[in-house]
């Protein structure tokens, strides 16, 4: 994908700060440290457009990035990760409601991309989230991350296991690595088709 522009639009701590410029949005969500910010950077060929860290809980705000990819202008949205035990309960609650207010009421949202580390099993956090999205009619896609962490022999087996855990999905899982760049074209194709559908 030819990336013509990639800029941070705004970082938000509250719903009232979300941008009003009407670009179609694709949001990345998933457990802390799963590789959301890294995938976003890899998709737009920028090393540190979205801040990444080996310390879970790096992304605490909702970051909106304006992207011009080929002929398409859109916003990629980096959501804070969930499931990080080391933050206080109060803080966790406020992140949870920030993410929820985004997903629940964000009209320009076209696709929610749920990320899953290839080495972990799906938990209720993921399955309930997918149900929640489906109930609200929000199109979603599961992207498996860090596939480079496993030897090629193990990769296929793990993907089949993850697929079995999830059961039938509207679209097949996409395996990716932000490091080796595996699967990034497939993610772009899925993003493009989700924008087409909703026009
Ligand atoms: P939060 O912002 O805390 O929710 O985390 P995040 O989901 O944005 O994760 P982030 O992109 O910051 O990545 C977390 C760690 O995983 C970093 O050390 C990354 O370098 C590493 N990482 C991310 N993607 C990959 C990948 O595809 N392969 C490998 N080997 N490491 C990765
Ligand atoms: Mg992040």
XYZ file of C-alpha atoms and ligand atoms in Angstrom:
232
model
C 0.000 0.000 0.000
C 1.368 3.406 -0.928
C 1.200 5.669 2.119
C 1.054 9.327 1.070
C 0.534 10.829 4.509
C 0.420 9.682 8.117
C 0.007 12.214 10.930
C -1.243 12.286 14.482
C -4.559 14.157 14.487
C -5.242 14.210 18.217
C -4.819 12.226 21.438
C -7.939 12.096 23.569
C -8.650 11.394 27.215
C -12.381 12.156 26.895
C -15.149 11.593 24.401
C -15.642 15.349 23.978
C -12.182 15.577 22.390
C -12.828 13.062 19.599
C -12.306 14.699 16.179
C -15.298 15.896 14.204
C -13.870 15.806 10.696
C -15.760 12.759 9.511
C -13.015 10.504 8.114
C -13.959 6.823 8.158
C -12.240 5.129 11.092
C -10.585 1.773 11.681
C -9.822 1.070 15.346
C -7.261 -1.310 16.829
C -8.130 -2.981 20.084
C -6.816 -5.787 22.223
C -4.944 -6.748 25.334
C -2.120 -4.522 26.474
C 1.203 -5.359 24.792
C -0.494 -7.393 22.016
C 1.103 -5.125 19.387
C -1.604 -2.609 18.425
C 0.679 0.412 18.105
C 3.332 -1.696 16.329
C 0.833 -2.997 13.770
C -0.433 0.512 13.120
C 3.127 1.741 12.527
C 3.956 -1.223 10.271
C 0.825 -0.623 8.194
C 1.865 2.963 7.481
C 5.638 2.310 7.275
C 6.494 4.562 10.204
C 8.660 3.371 13.054
C 7.276 5.457 15.897
C 4.178 7.263 14.666
C 2.249 5.456 17.403
C 4.354 5.048 20.531
C 5.224 1.448 21.338
C 6.812 -0.024 24.434
C 7.777 -3.313 25.998
C 6.027 -2.029 29.149
C 2.329 -2.939 28.931
C -0.083 -0.049 29.265
C 1.907 2.370 27.128
C -1.089 3.666 25.212
C -3.453 5.289 27.702
C -5.230 7.748 25.461
C -7.151 7.251 22.234
C -4.856 8.366 19.433
C -6.359 9.310 16.053
C -4.048 9.217 13.030
C -4.954 10.673 9.664
C -3.728 8.408 6.882
C -3.732 8.836 3.113
C -3.238 5.353 1.667
C -3.373 5.159 -2.122
C -6.524 7.067 -3.075
C -8.133 6.614 0.328
C -8.171 9.001 3.266
C -9.030 7.458 6.609
C -8.253 7.574 10.311
C -6.534 4.738 12.147
C -7.381 4.761 15.843
C -5.024 3.344 18.480
C -7.032 2.378 21.552
C -5.560 1.761 25.013
C -4.997 -1.918 25.792
C -7.100 -3.748 28.352
C -6.177 -6.460 30.834
C -3.175 -4.864 32.403
C -3.191 -5.938 36.035
C -0.667 -3.412 37.309
C -2.849 -0.321 37.094
C -5.248 0.629 39.834
C -8.837 -0.499 39.614
C -9.989 3.108 39.363
C -7.669 3.813 36.447
C -8.713 0.621 34.693
C -12.340 1.633 35.028
C -11.718 5.011 33.439
C -9.868 3.457 30.465
C -12.634 0.892 30.075
C -15.288 3.572 29.892
C -13.183 5.616 27.447
C -12.909 2.627 25.088
C -16.571 1.822 25.552
C -17.695 5.377 24.836
C -15.654 5.240 21.630
C -16.979 1.881 20.430
C -20.539 2.523 21.511
C -21.170 5.895 19.939
C -18.580 6.527 17.253
C -20.472 7.062 14.010
C -17.425 7.080 11.641
C -16.224 3.685 12.957
C -16.149 1.253 10.014
C -14.099 -1.639 11.367
C -12.871 -2.786 14.780
C -9.680 -4.818 14.494
C -9.207 -7.088 17.506
C -5.612 -8.191 17.983
C -4.573 -11.495 19.521
C -1.024 -12.645 20.332
C -0.350 -15.928 18.485
C 1.119 -17.446 21.662
C -1.944 -16.829 23.858
C -5.336 -18.482 23.921
C -8.455 -16.373 23.517
C -10.024 -15.474 26.838
C -13.465 -14.207 27.763
C -12.126 -10.683 27.292
C -11.901 -11.342 23.560
C -14.968 -13.526 23.056
C -17.242 -11.172 25.020
C -15.838 -8.173 23.170
C -16.566 -9.789 19.798
C -20.100 -10.614 20.912
C -20.543 -7.074 22.124
C -19.379 -5.676 18.746
C -21.624 -8.057 16.812
C -24.645 -7.084 18.928
C -24.044 -3.464 18.010
C -23.576 -4.212 14.318
C -19.954 -3.062 14.331
C -17.943 -4.978 11.686
C -14.885 -6.651 13.206
C -11.775 -8.536 12.183
C -9.439 -10.658 14.277
C -5.748 -10.150 13.528
C -3.199 -12.506 15.071
C 0.049 -10.732 15.979
C 3.720 -11.583 16.569
C 3.637 -14.603 14.284
C 7.455 -14.283 13.947
C 7.719 -15.408 17.577
C 6.930 -19.003 16.530
C 8.788 -21.306 14.171
C 6.931 -21.784 10.859
C 6.022 -25.369 11.848
C 4.217 -24.180 15.018
C 2.537 -21.217 13.374
C 0.031 -23.161 11.274
C -0.876 -25.362 14.204
C -1.448 -22.391 16.535
C -3.585 -20.629 13.953
C -5.811 -23.687 13.639
C -6.091 -23.868 17.424
C -7.069 -20.202 17.642
C -9.587 -20.656 14.845
C -11.149 -23.600 16.682
C -11.371 -21.586 19.901
C -13.321 -18.855 18.143
C -15.624 -21.020 16.016
C -17.216 -19.546 12.895
C -16.192 -15.955 12.100
C -17.494 -13.697 9.300
C -13.933 -13.324 7.967
C -10.963 -15.655 8.470
C -8.272 -14.712 11.004
C -5.322 -12.820 9.525
C -1.875 -13.784 10.791
C 0.607 -10.926 10.940
C 4.008 -9.849 12.143
C 4.932 -6.198 12.452
C 8.544 -7.344 12.415
C 8.601 -9.575 9.313
C 5.664 -7.659 7.751
C 3.749 -10.888 7.177
C 0.029 -10.352 6.528
C 0.073 -6.554 6.272
C -1.313 -6.578 2.717
C -4.157 -8.802 3.889
C -4.977 -6.312 6.657
C -5.007 -3.445 4.141
C -7.312 -5.448 1.852
C -9.708 -6.059 4.726
C -9.632 -2.358 5.676
C -10.295 -1.360 2.059
C -13.260 -3.716 1.740
C -14.769 -2.511 5.017
C -14.625 1.090 3.740
C -16.160 0.047 0.397
C -19.058 -1.776 2.044
C -20.110 1.162 4.128
C -20.111 3.807 1.417
P -0.360 -1.029 24.814
O -0.211 0.305 24.179
O 0.303 -1.185 26.120
O -1.777 -1.481 24.856
O 0.440 -2.108 23.893
P 0.340 -2.335 22.309
O -0.713 -3.356 22.040
O 0.238 -1.063 21.575
O 1.756 -3.053 22.014
P 3.055 -2.421 21.321
O 2.810 -2.197 19.860
O 3.558 -1.277 22.130
O 4.051 -3.670 21.424
C 4.372 -4.272 22.649
C 5.697 -5.016 22.525
O 5.577 -6.090 21.585
C 6.849 -4.143 22.007
O 8.012 -4.522 22.678
C 6.929 -4.499 20.531
O 8.215 -4.337 19.983
C 6.544 -5.975 20.550
N 5.929 -6.392 19.265
C 4.844 -5.850 18.684
N 4.548 -6.477 17.515
C 5.492 -7.431 17.345
C 5.735 -8.413 16.327
O 5.027 -8.543 15.328
N 6.810 -9.232 16.514
C 7.612 -9.158 17.615
N 8.628 -10.022 17.706
N 7.420 -8.239 18.588
C 6.371 -7.387 18.463
Mg -0.034 0.846 22.245
